[in-house]
Amino acid sequence: MTQVTERALFVVLSGPSGAGKDTLLRGLLARDDRVHGVVTAKTRPRRPGEEDGVHHHFLSESEFKALVEAGEFLEYAEVYGHRSGVLRAPVRQALARGATVVARTDLQGARSLRRRVPGALLIFVTVPDLATLERRLRARGDVSEDDIRQRLSHARSEMAAAVEFDSVVVNREGAEAAAIDEVLGILQRERARPDRLRPVV
């Protein structure tokens, strides 16, 4: 019997703000011990309940700039007035152990990572419609009315970009477990593909 060798993966979860990327990643981490979640670096203020080094690395503008100048970011961008990025070293270390490394990012970041990481797997997380997205953003309780309008405006163009991705997962209201199952199925299939390129970071 031929043994299937599973490969390390670098996975990019992207999609409009409010589509549920964080929820899906938490589900993946809880159900698959091969999944390693990337902790992104951000210059925005910490939200209630967020922990530095757990939810994000919260950096000052000067700290972020120093890391950019040192070439420590795999990708970085300005998002809603603050800077956000994926640090190179933790990704490289996790891939070396054979992990499935999952990074959450916006559309700009996903496009950048596709160019910079040969072998990256891009998964677009979306919702059935903009009304669902608006309900989720309002339910957060920490997003201003101006931010909601801005994010919904961005979401229209972001949702149209789903065709650029390797897979699209629709995260429906009350069906997050089904979306997590779908992503787990994609990961299992891609790990076993003999032609899957090893990601290079």
PDB file of C-alpha atoms in Angstrom:
ATOM      1  CA  MET A   1       0.000   0.000   0.000  1.00  0.00           C
ATOM      2  CA  THR A   2       1.371   3.434  -0.987  1.00  0.00           C
ATOM      3  CA  GLN A   3       1.796   5.829   1.920  1.00  0.00           C
ATOM      4  CA  VAL A   4       0.493   9.359   1.350  1.00  0.00           C
ATOM      5  CA  THR A   5       2.961  12.013   2.506  1.00  0.00           C
ATOM      6  CA  GLU A   6       1.238  15.154   3.685  1.00  0.00           C
ATOM      7  CA  ARG A   7       2.868  18.438   2.822  1.00  0.00           C
ATOM      8  CA  ALA A   8       3.361  21.672   4.698  1.00  0.00           C
ATOM      9  CA  LEU A   9       0.925  24.339   3.498  1.00  0.00           C
ATOM     10  CA  PHE A  10       0.860  28.111   3.578  1.00  0.00           C
ATOM     11  CA  VAL A  11      -2.803  29.111   3.529  1.00  0.00           C
ATOM     12  CA  VAL A  12      -4.149  32.632   3.135  1.00  0.00           C
ATOM     13  CA  LEU A  13      -7.685  33.261   4.425  1.00  0.00           C
ATOM     14  CA  SER A  14      -9.066  36.460   2.973  1.00  0.00           C
ATOM     15  CA  GLY A  15     -12.397  38.131   2.344  1.00  0.00           C
ATOM     16  CA  PRO A  16     -14.369  41.184   3.408  1.00  0.00           C
ATOM     17  CA  SER A  17     -14.294  42.482   6.973  1.00  0.00           C
ATOM     18  CA  GLY A  18     -17.034  40.692   8.927  1.00  0.00           C
ATOM     19  CA  ALA A  19     -17.057  37.526   6.787  1.00  0.00           C
ATOM     20  CA  GLY A  20     -15.851  35.425   9.719  1.00  0.00           C
ATOM     21  CA  LYS A  21     -12.162  34.772   9.028  1.00  0.00           C
ATOM     22  CA  ASP A  22     -11.284  34.854  12.737  1.00  0.00           C
ATOM     23  CA  THR A  23     -14.142  32.484  13.612  1.00  0.00           C
ATOM     24  CA  LEU A  24     -13.046  30.011  10.944  1.00  0.00           C
ATOM     25  CA  LEU A  25      -9.430  30.123  12.062  1.00  0.00           C
ATOM     26  CA  ARG A  26     -10.417  29.486  15.678  1.00  0.00           C
ATOM     27  CA  GLY A  27     -12.411  26.472  14.506  1.00  0.00           C
ATOM     28  CA  LEU A  28      -9.490  25.148  12.462  1.00  0.00           C
ATOM     29  CA  LEU A  29      -7.103  25.512  15.400  1.00  0.00           C
ATOM     30  CA  ALA A  30      -9.526  23.701  17.707  1.00  0.00           C
ATOM     31  CA  ARG A  31     -10.077  20.774  15.349  1.00  0.00           C
ATOM     32  CA  ASP A  32      -6.744  20.205  13.594  1.00  0.00           C
ATOM     33  CA  ASP A  33      -3.478  20.227  15.549  1.00  0.00           C
ATOM     34  CA  ARG A  34      -1.496  20.570  12.324  1.00  0.00           C
ATOM     35  CA  VAL A  35      -2.871  24.085  11.833  1.00  0.00           C
ATOM     36  CA  HIS A  36      -0.687  26.987  12.978  1.00  0.00           C
ATOM     37  CA  GLY A  37      -2.352  30.403  13.028  1.00  0.00           C
ATOM     38  CA  VAL A  38      -0.218  33.373  12.056  1.00  0.00           C
ATOM     39  CA  VAL A  39      -0.316  36.193  14.602  1.00  0.00           C
ATOM     40  CA  THR A  40      -0.320  39.364  12.507  1.00  0.00           C
ATOM     41  CA  ALA A  41       1.374  42.585  13.546  1.00  0.00           C
ATOM     42  CA  LYS A  42      -0.843  45.683  13.750  1.00  0.00           C
ATOM     43  CA  THR A  43      -0.488  49.336  14.681  1.00  0.00           C
ATOM     44  CA  ARG A  44      -4.168  49.832  15.542  1.00  0.00           C
ATOM     45  CA  PRO A  45      -5.242  50.120  19.194  1.00  0.00           C
ATOM     46  CA  ARG A  46      -6.050  46.919  21.027  1.00  0.00           C
ATOM     47  CA  ARG A  47      -9.773  46.113  21.228  1.00  0.00           C
ATOM     48  CA  PRO A  48     -11.420  44.976  24.485  1.00  0.00           C
ATOM     49  CA  GLY A  49     -10.485  41.348  25.230  1.00  0.00           C
ATOM     50  CA  GLU A  50      -7.528  41.255  22.820  1.00  0.00           C
ATOM     51  CA  GLU A  51      -4.134  40.074  24.075  1.00  0.00           C
ATOM     52  CA  ASP A  52      -0.792  41.111  22.648  1.00  0.00           C
ATOM     53  CA  GLY A  53       0.962  38.150  21.042  1.00  0.00           C
ATOM     54  CA  VAL A  54      -2.235  36.091  21.042  1.00  0.00           C
ATOM     55  CA  HIS A  55      -4.713  37.959  18.860  1.00  0.00           C
ATOM     56  CA  HIS A  56      -2.116  40.219  17.199  1.00  0.00           C
ATOM     57  CA  HIS A  57       1.297  41.721  17.858  1.00  0.00           C
ATOM     58  CA  PHE A  58       0.360  45.316  18.711  1.00  0.00           C
ATOM     59  CA  LEU A  59       3.177  47.621  17.640  1.00  0.00           C
ATOM     60  CA  SER A  60       3.816  51.343  17.611  1.00  0.00           C
ATOM     61  CA  GLU A  61       4.357  53.038  14.244  1.00  0.00           C
ATOM     62  CA  SER A  62       8.090  53.304  14.972  1.00  0.00           C
ATOM     63  CA  GLU A  63       8.361  49.602  15.896  1.00  0.00           C
ATOM     64  CA  PHE A  64       6.499  48.617  12.742  1.00  0.00           C
ATOM     65  CA  LYS A  65       8.691  50.853  10.590  1.00  0.00           C
ATOM     66  CA  ALA A  66      11.872  49.341  12.065  1.00  0.00           C
ATOM     67  CA  LEU A  67      10.692  45.819  11.194  1.00  0.00           C
ATOM     68  CA  VAL A  68       9.826  46.931   7.653  1.00  0.00           C
ATOM     69  CA  GLU A  69      13.301  48.405   7.208  1.00  0.00           C
ATOM     70  CA  ALA A  70      14.864  45.184   8.532  1.00  0.00           C
ATOM     71  CA  GLY A  71      12.961  43.110   5.943  1.00  0.00           C
ATOM     72  CA  GLU A  72      11.111  41.168   8.631  1.00  0.00           C
ATOM     73  CA  PHE A  73       7.683  41.255   6.936  1.00  0.00           C
ATOM     74  CA  LEU A  74       6.462  38.772   4.373  1.00  0.00           C
ATOM     75  CA  GLU A  75       3.862  41.381   3.448  1.00  0.00           C
ATOM     76  CA  TYR A  76       2.414  44.523   5.002  1.00  0.00           C
ATOM     77  CA  ALA A  77      -0.127  47.168   4.089  1.00  0.00           C
ATOM     78  CA  GLU A  78      -2.210  50.013   5.426  1.00  0.00           C
ATOM     79  CA  VAL A  79      -5.709  48.819   6.381  1.00  0.00           C
ATOM     80  CA  TYR A  80      -8.409  51.264   7.519  1.00  0.00           C
ATOM     81  CA  GLY A  81      -5.838  53.842   8.561  1.00  0.00           C
ATOM     82  CA  HIS A  82      -3.486  51.472  10.418  1.00  0.00           C
ATOM     83  CA  ARG A  83      -0.644  49.221   9.294  1.00  0.00           C
ATOM     84  CA  SER A  84      -0.853  45.435   9.364  1.00  0.00           C
ATOM     85  CA  GLY A  85       1.584  42.755   8.307  1.00  0.00           C
ATOM     86  CA  VAL A  86       2.704  39.109   8.371  1.00  0.00           C
ATOM     87  CA  LEU A  87       6.097  38.498   9.975  1.00  0.00           C
ATOM     88  CA  ARG A  88       8.407  36.200   8.012  1.00  0.00           C
ATOM     89  CA  ALA A  89      10.285  34.310  10.766  1.00  0.00           C
ATOM     90  CA  PRO A  90       7.311  32.626  12.532  1.00  0.00           C
ATOM     91  CA  VAL A  91       5.898  31.471   9.175  1.00  0.00           C
ATOM     92  CA  ARG A  92       9.238  29.997   8.112  1.00  0.00           C
ATOM     93  CA  GLN A  93       9.660  28.196  11.462  1.00  0.00           C
ATOM     94  CA  ALA A  94       6.164  26.660  11.365  1.00  0.00           C
ATOM     95  CA  LEU A  95       6.554  25.498   7.757  1.00  0.00           C
ATOM     96  CA  ALA A  96       9.883  23.859   8.665  1.00  0.00           C
ATOM     97  CA  ARG A  97       7.984  21.674  11.180  1.00  0.00           C
ATOM     98  CA  GLY A  98       5.538  20.608   8.459  1.00  0.00           C
ATOM     99  CA  ALA A  99       2.622  22.690   9.773  1.00  0.00           C
ATOM    100  CA  THR A 100      -0.336  24.051   7.846  1.00  0.00           C
ATOM    101  CA  VAL A 101       0.270  27.762   8.374  1.00  0.00           C
ATOM    102  CA  VAL A 102      -2.848  29.938   8.098  1.00  0.00           C
ATOM    103  CA  ALA A 103      -2.667  33.715   7.724  1.00  0.00           C
ATOM    104  CA  ARG A 104      -5.704  36.032   7.775  1.00  0.00           C
ATOM    105  CA  THR A 105      -5.381  39.091   5.597  1.00  0.00           C
ATOM    106  CA  ASP A 106      -7.312  41.547   3.454  1.00  0.00           C
ATOM    107  CA  LEU A 107      -7.500  41.364  -0.335  1.00  0.00           C
ATOM    108  CA  GLN A 108      -4.419  43.541  -0.843  1.00  0.00           C
ATOM    109  CA  GLY A 109      -2.419  41.299   1.479  1.00  0.00           C
ATOM    110  CA  ALA A 110      -3.672  38.121  -0.209  1.00  0.00           C
ATOM    111  CA  ARG A 111      -2.589  39.399  -3.613  1.00  0.00           C
ATOM    112  CA  SER A 112       0.809  40.329  -2.244  1.00  0.00           C
ATOM    113  CA  LEU A 113       1.296  36.931  -0.589  1.00  0.00           C
ATOM    114  CA  ARG A 114       0.329  35.132  -3.798  1.00  0.00           C
ATOM    115  CA  ARG A 115       3.154  36.976  -5.576  1.00  0.00           C
ATOM    116  CA  ARG A 116       5.690  36.551  -2.778  1.00  0.00           C
ATOM    117  CA  VAL A 117       5.039  32.980  -1.626  1.00  0.00           C
ATOM    118  CA  PRO A 118       5.202  30.376  -4.393  1.00  0.00           C
ATOM    119  CA  GLY A 119       2.926  27.489  -3.443  1.00  0.00           C
ATOM    120  CA  ALA A 120       0.543  29.563  -1.299  1.00  0.00           C
ATOM    121  CA  LEU A 121      -3.077  28.339  -1.149  1.00  0.00           C
ATOM    122  CA  LEU A 122      -5.631  31.179  -1.203  1.00  0.00           C
ATOM    123  CA  ILE A 123      -9.096  30.659   0.294  1.00  0.00           C
ATOM    124  CA  PHE A 124     -11.717  33.400   0.006  1.00  0.00           C
ATOM    125  CA  VAL A 125     -14.212  33.608   2.882  1.00  0.00           C
ATOM    126  CA  THR A 126     -17.441  35.395   2.063  1.00  0.00           C
ATOM    127  CA  VAL A 127     -21.103  35.699   3.069  1.00  0.00           C
ATOM    128  CA  PRO A 128     -24.303  35.285   1.033  1.00  0.00           C
ATOM    129  CA  ASP A 129     -24.946  39.051   0.733  1.00  0.00           C
ATOM    130  CA  LEU A 130     -24.008  42.516   1.976  1.00  0.00           C
ATOM    131  CA  ALA A 131     -26.963  42.606   4.387  1.00  0.00           C
ATOM    132  CA  THR A 132     -25.426  39.678   6.293  1.00  0.00           C
ATOM    133  CA  LEU A 133     -22.090  41.469   6.362  1.00  0.00           C
ATOM    134  CA  GLU A 134     -23.663  44.652   7.716  1.00  0.00           C
ATOM    135  CA  ARG A 135     -25.439  42.724  10.503  1.00  0.00           C
ATOM    136  CA  ARG A 136     -22.162  41.130  11.566  1.00  0.00           C
ATOM    137  CA  LEU A 137     -20.258  44.396  11.577  1.00  0.00           C
ATOM    138  CA  ARG A 138     -22.952  46.079  13.693  1.00  0.00           C
ATOM    139  CA  ALA A 139     -23.042  43.120  16.095  1.00  0.00           C
ATOM    140  CA  ARG A 140     -19.368  43.657  16.930  1.00  0.00           C
ATOM    141  CA  GLY A 141     -20.241  46.857  18.771  1.00  0.00           C
ATOM    142  CA  ASP A 142     -16.722  48.262  18.336  1.00  0.00           C
ATOM    143  CA  VAL A 143     -16.968  49.635  14.795  1.00  0.00           C
ATOM    144  CA  SER A 144     -18.115  53.198  14.155  1.00  0.00           C
ATOM    145  CA  GLU A 145     -20.843  54.102  11.666  1.00  0.00           C
ATOM    146  CA  ASP A 146     -18.243  55.642   9.346  1.00  0.00           C
ATOM    147  CA  ASP A 147     -16.140  52.477   9.543  1.00  0.00           C
ATOM    148  CA  ILE A 148     -19.176  50.314   8.738  1.00  0.00           C
ATOM    149  CA  ARG A 149     -19.959  52.374   5.640  1.00  0.00           C
ATOM    150  CA  GLN A 150     -16.308  52.237   4.558  1.00  0.00           C
ATOM    151  CA  ARG A 151     -16.052  48.479   5.067  1.00  0.00           C
ATOM    152  CA  LEU A 152     -19.285  47.793   3.185  1.00  0.00           C
ATOM    153  CA  SER A 153     -18.064  49.942   0.303  1.00  0.00           C
ATOM    154  CA  HIS A 154     -14.779  47.972   0.197  1.00  0.00           C
ATOM    155  CA  ALA A 155     -16.694  44.680   0.485  1.00  0.00           C
ATOM    156  CA  ARG A 156     -18.462  45.195  -2.840  1.00  0.00           C
ATOM    157  CA  SER A 157     -15.197  45.190  -4.771  1.00  0.00           C
ATOM    158  CA  GLU A 158     -13.635  42.553  -2.518  1.00  0.00           C
ATOM    159  CA  MET A 159     -16.463  40.078  -3.131  1.00  0.00           C
ATOM    160  CA  ALA A 160     -16.005  40.511  -6.869  1.00  0.00           C
ATOM    161  CA  ALA A 161     -12.369  39.394  -6.470  1.00  0.00           C
ATOM    162  CA  ALA A 162     -13.321  35.907  -5.260  1.00  0.00           C
ATOM    163  CA  VAL A 163     -12.505  34.535  -8.739  1.00  0.00           C
ATOM    164  CA  GLU A 164      -8.802  35.197  -8.052  1.00  0.00           C
ATOM    165  CA  PHE A 165      -8.733  32.580  -5.269  1.00  0.00           C
ATOM    166  CA  ASP A 166      -8.119  28.824  -5.309  1.00  0.00           C
ATOM    167  CA  SER A 167     -11.267  28.103  -3.259  1.00  0.00           C
ATOM    168  CA  VAL A 168     -14.305  30.081  -2.078  1.00  0.00           C
ATOM    169  CA  VAL A 169     -16.118  29.277   1.180  1.00  0.00           C
ATOM    170  CA  VAL A 170     -19.483  30.886   1.973  1.00  0.00           C
ATOM    171  CA  ASN A 171     -19.822  31.384   5.735  1.00  0.00           C
ATOM    172  CA  ARG A 172     -23.598  31.419   6.300  1.00  0.00           C
ATOM    173  CA  GLU A 173     -25.419  32.661   9.407  1.00  0.00           C
ATOM    174  CA  GLY A 174     -25.605  29.896  12.010  1.00  0.00           C
ATOM    175  CA  ALA A 175     -23.613  27.508   9.812  1.00  0.00           C
ATOM    176  CA  GLU A 176     -20.052  28.284  10.862  1.00  0.00           C
ATOM    177  CA  ALA A 177     -19.385  24.602  11.637  1.00  0.00           C
ATOM    178  CA  ALA A 178     -20.203  23.697   8.019  1.00  0.00           C
ATOM    179  CA  ALA A 179     -17.797  26.371   6.754  1.00  0.00           C
ATOM    180  CA  ILE A 180     -15.062  25.028   9.057  1.00  0.00           C
ATOM    181  CA  ASP A 181     -15.739  21.494   7.758  1.00  0.00           C
ATOM    182  CA  GLU A 182     -15.405  22.788   4.200  1.00  0.00           C
ATOM    183  CA  VAL A 183     -12.054  24.448   4.887  1.00  0.00           C
ATOM    184  CA  LEU A 184     -10.759  21.337   6.683  1.00  0.00           C
ATOM    185  CA  GLY A 185     -11.708  19.287   3.624  1.00  0.00           C
ATOM    186  CA  ILE A 186      -9.792  21.683   1.368  1.00  0.00           C
ATOM    187  CA  LEU A 187      -6.713  21.467   3.595  1.00  0.00           C
ATOM    188  CA  GLN A 188      -6.812  17.666   3.713  1.00  0.00           C
ATOM    189  CA  ARG A 189      -7.087  17.454  -0.072  1.00  0.00           C
ATOM    190  CA  GLU A 190      -4.296  19.955  -0.695  1.00  0.00           C
ATOM    191  CA  ARG A 191      -1.912  18.322   1.799  1.00  0.00           C
ATOM    192  CA  ALA A 192      -2.204  15.047  -0.087  1.00  0.00           C
ATOM    193  CA  ARG A 193      -1.697  16.481  -3.581  1.00  0.00           C
ATOM    194  CA  PRO A 194       1.561  15.121  -5.035  1.00  0.00           C
ATOM    195  CA  ASP A 195       1.957  18.220  -7.244  1.00  0.00           C
ATOM    196  CA  ARG A 196       1.485  20.737  -4.406  1.00  0.00           C
ATOM    197  CA  LEU A 197       4.522  23.034  -4.317  1.00  0.00           C
ATOM    198  CA  ARG A 198       6.297  23.455  -0.993  1.00  0.00           C
ATOM    199  CA  PRO A 199       5.776  27.091   0.038  1.00  0.00           C
ATOM    200  CA  VAL A 200       8.891  29.227  -0.114  1.00  0.00           C
ATOM    201  CA  VAL A 201       9.115  32.162   2.322  1.00  0.00           C
TER     202      VAL A 201
END
